[in-house]
């Protein structure tokens, strides 16, 4: 079982020090999440909301640093951690911007990145960036193979791609990663499951749904990374049962158990986060 510390909502100025400590304590990786902004007039419903009105679980003032700027900075101060976006709303950007950001981070980190993608839910972000919202899933289906094409090249150094939504003429986009960048798919919809089964290198979801979707596409779940986050309080026995069931990676958030500055959000001191991170490593990771 590999443990990845999620850092969504946390104060940006604490993240590099927290990342250094995470690297030294036996964690496998860091996961970062993505939003471009928080609109004052939010009409979109957050699909994972526990509230009747569908509002998000974070405050408008929460930090959302750019995923790939942050990953590049964290990679520069660590040696072992693997960095995953969980998830990056790729179709809210144009294809070339996504390809360039991810490939640069892969080169800087010496291939320690995974692109976790999702179709997204916040229509306001798509409107602001000029990307279509209602065809975002179909565009993401075409974006995944297009990205792989942009990160590779033929014997002559050039690459091109022809798809249903993206038409890439012969070009070179450098620097290119020296190894394939894994692409994982997140989401709870049937469309996300089909996307995972057809196109991805791993899934951010439940074991049984992933296995059924893979089988429908004629793919085996053996060796297929399945990443989960669990709501119950950290427990070695629970995690071992998840491992036996086929979960390969767990997203954890030790900082959620740190003493908070304000009960209405997730802010805490850096020292509190570091203590919680070490306590989880000692109590859970060391016993797995």
JSON list of C-alpha atoms in Angstrom, two decimals, residues 140-264:
[
{"chain": "A", "resi": 140, "resn": "UNK", "atom": "CA", "xyz": [-11.29, 14.92, -22.48]},
{"chain": "A", "resi": 141, "resn": "UNK", "atom": "CA", "xyz": [-11.70, 11.54, -24.20]},
{"chain": "A", "resi": 142, "resn": "UNK", "atom": "CA", "xyz": [-9.84, 12.97, -27.19]},
{"chain": "A", "resi": 143, "resn": "UNK", "atom": "CA", "xyz": [-7.38, 15.01, -25.11]},
{"chain": "A", "resi": 144, "resn": "UNK", "atom": "CA", "xyz": [-5.89, 11.96, -23.39]},
{"chain": "A", "resi": 145, "resn": "UNK", "atom": "CA", "xyz": [-4.49, 10.32, -26.56]},
{"chain": "A", "resi": 146, "resn": "UNK", "atom": "CA", "xyz": [-3.61, 13.78, -27.93]},
{"chain": "A", "resi": 147, "resn": "UNK", "atom": "CA", "xyz": [-1.47, 14.48, -24.87]},
{"chain": "A", "resi": 148, "resn": "UNK", "atom": "CA", "xyz": [0.32, 11.18, -25.24]},
{"chain": "A", "resi": 149, "resn": "UNK", "atom": "CA", "xyz": [1.07, 12.07, -28.85]},
{"chain": "A", "resi": 150, "resn": "UNK", "atom": "CA", "xyz": [2.44, 15.49, -27.89]},
{"chain": "A", "resi": 151, "resn": "UNK", "atom": "CA", "xyz": [4.73, 13.90, -25.30]},
{"chain": "A", "resi": 152, "resn": "UNK", "atom": "CA", "xyz": [6.16, 11.42, -27.81]},
{"chain": "A", "resi": 153, "resn": "UNK", "atom": "CA", "xyz": [7.80, 11.66, -31.20]},
{"chain": "A", "resi": 154, "resn": "UNK", "atom": "CA", "xyz": [8.58, 9.69, -34.31]},
{"chain": "A", "resi": 155, "resn": "UNK", "atom": "CA", "xyz": [12.03, 8.65, -35.38]},
{"chain": "A", "resi": 156, "resn": "UNK", "atom": "CA", "xyz": [12.50, 12.06, -37.00]},
{"chain": "A", "resi": 157, "resn": "UNK", "atom": "CA", "xyz": [11.57, 13.96, -33.81]},
{"chain": "A", "resi": 158, "resn": "UNK", "atom": "CA", "xyz": [8.17, 15.19, -35.05]},
{"chain": "A", "resi": 159, "resn": "UNK", "atom": "CA", "xyz": [4.71, 14.26, -33.82]},
{"chain": "A", "resi": 160, "resn": "UNK", "atom": "CA", "xyz": [1.15, 14.88, -35.00]},
{"chain": "A", "resi": 161, "resn": "UNK", "atom": "CA", "xyz": [-2.36, 13.83, -34.01]},
{"chain": "A", "resi": 162, "resn": "UNK", "atom": "CA", "xyz": [-5.76, 13.68, -35.68]},
{"chain": "A", "resi": 163, "resn": "UNK", "atom": "CA", "xyz": [-8.76, 13.16, -33.43]},
{"chain": "A", "resi": 164, "resn": "UNK", "atom": "CA", "xyz": [-12.42, 14.00, -33.04]},
{"chain": "A", "resi": 165, "resn": "UNK", "atom": "CA", "xyz": [-11.78, 17.33, -31.27]},
{"chain": "A", "resi": 166, "resn": "UNK", "atom": "CA", "xyz": [-8.06, 18.02, -31.63]},
{"chain": "A", "resi": 167, "resn": "UNK", "atom": "CA", "xyz": [-6.04, 18.33, -34.83]},
{"chain": "A", "resi": 168, "resn": "UNK", "atom": "CA", "xyz": [-2.31, 18.64, -34.13]},
{"chain": "A", "resi": 169, "resn": "UNK", "atom": "CA", "xyz": [-0.10, 19.37, -37.14]},
{"chain": "A", "resi": 170, "resn": "UNK", "atom": "CA", "xyz": [3.45, 18.03, -37.24]},
{"chain": "A", "resi": 171, "resn": "UNK", "atom": "CA", "xyz": [5.41, 19.75, -34.47]},
{"chain": "A", "resi": 172, "resn": "UNK", "atom": "CA", "xyz": [7.97, 19.36, -31.73]},
{"chain": "A", "resi": 173, "resn": "UNK", "atom": "CA", "xyz": [7.12, 20.37, -28.16]},
{"chain": "A", "resi": 174, "resn": "UNK", "atom": "CA", "xyz": [10.20, 20.25, -25.98]},
{"chain": "A", "resi": 175, "resn": "UNK", "atom": "CA", "xyz": [11.32, 19.38, -23.39]},
{"chain": "A", "resi": 176, "resn": "UNK", "atom": "CA", "xyz": [9.77, 15.94, -23.65]},
{"chain": "A", "resi": 177, "resn": "UNK", "atom": "CA", "xyz": [9.66, 13.50, -20.74]},
{"chain": "A", "resi": 178, "resn": "UNK", "atom": "CA", "xyz": [12.06, 10.58, -21.02]},
{"chain": "A", "resi": 179, "resn": "UNK", "atom": "CA", "xyz": [9.38, 8.14, -19.79]},
{"chain": "A", "resi": 180, "resn": "UNK", "atom": "CA", "xyz": [5.63, 7.93, -20.49]},
{"chain": "A", "resi": 181, "resn": "UNK", "atom": "CA", "xyz": [3.57, 10.08, -18.12]},
{"chain": "A", "resi": 182, "resn": "UNK", "atom": "CA", "xyz": [0.85, 7.95, -16.47]},
{"chain": "A", "resi": 183, "resn": "UNK", "atom": "CA", "xyz": [-2.66, 9.34, -16.89]},
{"chain": "A", "resi": 184, "resn": "UNK", "atom": "CA", "xyz": [-5.27, 8.42, -14.29]},
{"chain": "A", "resi": 185, "resn": "UNK", "atom": "CA", "xyz": [-8.97, 9.20, -14.46]},
{"chain": "A", "resi": 186, "resn": "UNK", "atom": "CA", "xyz": [-11.17, 10.33, -11.59]},
{"chain": "A", "resi": 187, "resn": "UNK", "atom": "CA", "xyz": [-14.92, 10.73, -11.31]},
{"chain": "A", "resi": 188, "resn": "UNK", "atom": "CA", "xyz": [-18.09, 8.99, -10.18]},
{"chain": "A", "resi": 189, "resn": "UNK", "atom": "CA", "xyz": [-20.15, 9.02, -13.37]},
{"chain": "A", "resi": 190, "resn": "UNK", "atom": "CA", "xyz": [-20.61, 6.14, -15.78]},
{"chain": "A", "resi": 191, "resn": "UNK", "atom": "CA", "xyz": [-18.82, 8.23, -18.40]},
{"chain": "A", "resi": 192, "resn": "UNK", "atom": "CA", "xyz": [-15.80, 8.59, -16.11]},
{"chain": "A", "resi": 193, "resn": "UNK", "atom": "CA", "xyz": [-15.73, 4.82, -15.60]},
{"chain": "A", "resi": 194, "resn": "UNK", "atom": "CA", "xyz": [-15.81, 4.19, -19.34]},
{"chain": "A", "resi": 195, "resn": "UNK", "atom": "CA", "xyz": [-13.06, 6.77, -19.83]},
{"chain": "A", "resi": 196, "resn": "UNK", "atom": "CA", "xyz": [-10.95, 5.08, -17.21]},
{"chain": "A", "resi": 197, "resn": "UNK", "atom": "CA", "xyz": [-11.42, 1.63, -18.71]},
{"chain": "A", "resi": 198, "resn": "UNK", "atom": "CA", "xyz": [-10.67, 2.69, -22.27]},
{"chain": "A", "resi": 199, "resn": "UNK", "atom": "CA", "xyz": [-7.98, 5.29, -21.89]},
{"chain": "A", "resi": 200, "resn": "UNK", "atom": "CA", "xyz": [-6.31, 5.47, -18.48]},
{"chain": "A", "resi": 201, "resn": "UNK", "atom": "CA", "xyz": [-3.34, 4.01, -16.65]},
{"chain": "A", "resi": 202, "resn": "UNK", "atom": "CA", "xyz": [-5.16, 3.98, -13.30]},
{"chain": "A", "resi": 203, "resn": "UNK", "atom": "CA", "xyz": [-8.37, 4.99, -11.56]},
{"chain": "A", "resi": 204, "resn": "UNK", "atom": "CA", "xyz": [-9.22, 7.30, -8.68]},
{"chain": "A", "resi": 205, "resn": "UNK", "atom": "CA", "xyz": [-12.32, 5.44, -7.43]},
{"chain": "A", "resi": 206, "resn": "UNK", "atom": "CA", "xyz": [-13.71, 2.19, -6.01]},
{"chain": "A", "resi": 207, "resn": "UNK", "atom": "CA", "xyz": [-12.31, -1.28, -6.66]},
{"chain": "A", "resi": 208, "resn": "UNK", "atom": "CA", "xyz": [-15.41, -3.13, -7.83]},
{"chain": "A", "resi": 209, "resn": "UNK", "atom": "CA", "xyz": [-16.59, -0.41, -10.20]},
{"chain": "A", "resi": 210, "resn": "UNK", "atom": "CA", "xyz": [-13.10, -0.20, -11.68]},
{"chain": "A", "resi": 211, "resn": "UNK", "atom": "CA", "xyz": [-12.85, -3.97, -12.17]},
{"chain": "A", "resi": 212, "resn": "UNK", "atom": "CA", "xyz": [-16.25, -4.19, -13.87]},
{"chain": "A", "resi": 213, "resn": "UNK", "atom": "CA", "xyz": [-15.48, -1.30, -16.19]},
{"chain": "A", "resi": 214, "resn": "UNK", "atom": "CA", "xyz": [-12.08, -2.75, -17.11]},
{"chain": "A", "resi": 215, "resn": "UNK", "atom": "CA", "xyz": [-13.59, -6.17, -17.79]},
{"chain": "A", "resi": 216, "resn": "UNK", "atom": "CA", "xyz": [-16.16, -4.57, -20.09]},
{"chain": "A", "resi": 217, "resn": "UNK", "atom": "CA", "xyz": [-13.27, -3.19, -22.15]},
{"chain": "A", "resi": 218, "resn": "UNK", "atom": "CA", "xyz": [-11.40, -6.49, -22.12]},
{"chain": "A", "resi": 219, "resn": "UNK", "atom": "CA", "xyz": [-8.70, -5.20, -19.76]},
{"chain": "A", "resi": 220, "resn": "UNK", "atom": "CA", "xyz": [-7.37, -6.91, -16.65]},
{"chain": "A", "resi": 221, "resn": "UNK", "atom": "CA", "xyz": [-7.29, -5.18, -13.27]},
{"chain": "A", "resi": 222, "resn": "UNK", "atom": "CA", "xyz": [-4.06, -7.01, -12.37]},
{"chain": "A", "resi": 223, "resn": "UNK", "atom": "CA", "xyz": [-1.38, -4.41, -11.77]},
{"chain": "A", "resi": 224, "resn": "UNK", "atom": "CA", "xyz": [-3.84, -1.60, -12.48]},
{"chain": "A", "resi": 225, "resn": "UNK", "atom": "CA", "xyz": [-3.41, 1.19, -9.89]},
{"chain": "A", "resi": 226, "resn": "UNK", "atom": "CA", "xyz": [-6.56, 1.97, -7.95]},
{"chain": "A", "resi": 227, "resn": "UNK", "atom": "CA", "xyz": [-6.38, 5.03, -5.72]},
{"chain": "A", "resi": 228, "resn": "UNK", "atom": "CA", "xyz": [-8.92, 5.69, -2.98]},
{"chain": "A", "resi": 229, "resn": "UNK", "atom": "CA", "xyz": [-9.63, 8.16, -0.20]},
{"chain": "A", "resi": 230, "resn": "UNK", "atom": "CA", "xyz": [-11.49, 6.84, 2.83]},
{"chain": "A", "resi": 231, "resn": "UNK", "atom": "CA", "xyz": [-13.66, 8.88, 5.17]},
{"chain": "A", "resi": 232, "resn": "UNK", "atom": "CA", "xyz": [-13.21, 6.84, 8.41]},
{"chain": "A", "resi": 233, "resn": "UNK", "atom": "CA", "xyz": [-10.48, 7.82, 10.86]},
{"chain": "A", "resi": 234, "resn": "UNK", "atom": "CA", "xyz": [-7.09, 6.25, 9.96]},
{"chain": "A", "resi": 235, "resn": "UNK", "atom": "CA", "xyz": [-6.92, 2.60, 10.97]},
{"chain": "A", "resi": 236, "resn": "UNK", "atom": "CA", "xyz": [-4.27, -0.01, 10.12]},
{"chain": "A", "resi": 237, "resn": "UNK", "atom": "CA", "xyz": [-6.75, -2.90, 10.01]},
{"chain": "A", "resi": 238, "resn": "UNK", "atom": "CA", "xyz": [-9.05, -1.01, 7.64]},
{"chain": "A", "resi": 239, "resn": "UNK", "atom": "CA", "xyz": [-6.20, -0.13, 5.32]},
{"chain": "A", "resi": 240, "resn": "UNK", "atom": "CA", "xyz": [-4.97, -3.72, 5.28]},
{"chain": "A", "resi": 241, "resn": "UNK", "atom": "CA", "xyz": [-8.46, -4.86, 4.28]},
{"chain": "A", "resi": 242, "resn": "UNK", "atom": "CA", "xyz": [-8.44, -2.31, 1.47]},
{"chain": "A", "resi": 243, "resn": "UNK", "atom": "CA", "xyz": [-5.04, -3.59, 0.36]},
{"chain": "A", "resi": 244, "resn": "UNK", "atom": "CA", "xyz": [-6.34, -7.16, 0.30]},
{"chain": "A", "resi": 245, "resn": "UNK", "atom": "CA", "xyz": [-9.32, -5.96, -1.77]},
{"chain": "A", "resi": 246, "resn": "UNK", "atom": "CA", "xyz": [-7.03, -4.56, -4.45]},
{"chain": "A", "resi": 247, "resn": "UNK", "atom": "CA", "xyz": [-6.53, -0.92, -3.51]},
{"chain": "A", "resi": 248, "resn": "UNK", "atom": "CA", "xyz": [-2.94, 0.01, -4.37]},
{"chain": "A", "resi": 249, "resn": "UNK", "atom": "CA", "xyz": [-2.76, 3.61, -3.18]},
{"chain": "A", "resi": 250, "resn": "UNK", "atom": "CA", "xyz": [-4.51, 5.63, -0.47]},
{"chain": "A", "resi": 251, "resn": "UNK", "atom": "CA", "xyz": [-4.98, 9.37, -0.32]},
{"chain": "A", "resi": 252, "resn": "UNK", "atom": "CA", "xyz": [-4.59, 10.61, 3.23]},
{"chain": "A", "resi": 253, "resn": "UNK", "atom": "CA", "xyz": [-4.84, 13.99, 4.93]},
{"chain": "A", "resi": 254, "resn": "UNK", "atom": "CA", "xyz": [-3.20, 13.90, 8.37]},
{"chain": "A", "resi": 255, "resn": "UNK", "atom": "CA", "xyz": [-3.49, 17.69, 8.60]},
{"chain": "A", "resi": 256, "resn": "UNK", "atom": "CA", "xyz": [-7.28, 17.31, 8.94]},
{"chain": "A", "resi": 257, "resn": "UNK", "atom": "CA", "xyz": [-6.64, 16.04, 12.47]},
{"chain": "A", "resi": 258, "resn": "UNK", "atom": "CA", "xyz": [-4.34, 18.94, 13.40]},
{"chain": "A", "resi": 259, "resn": "UNK", "atom": "CA", "xyz": [-5.52, 21.70, 15.70]},
{"chain": "A", "resi": 260, "resn": "UNK", "atom": "CA", "xyz": [-7.12, 24.32, 13.49]},
{"chain": "A", "resi": 261, "resn": "UNK", "atom": "CA", "xyz": [-6.89, 28.07, 13.71]},
{"chain": "A", "resi": 262, "resn": "UNK", "atom": "CA", "xyz": [-10.54, 28.39, 12.68]},
{"chain": "A", "resi": 263, "resn": "UNK", "atom": "CA", "xyz": [-13.05, 25.54, 12.85]},
{"chain": "A", "resi": 264, "resn": "UNK", "atom": "CA", "xyz": [-14.74, 26.82, 9.67]}
]
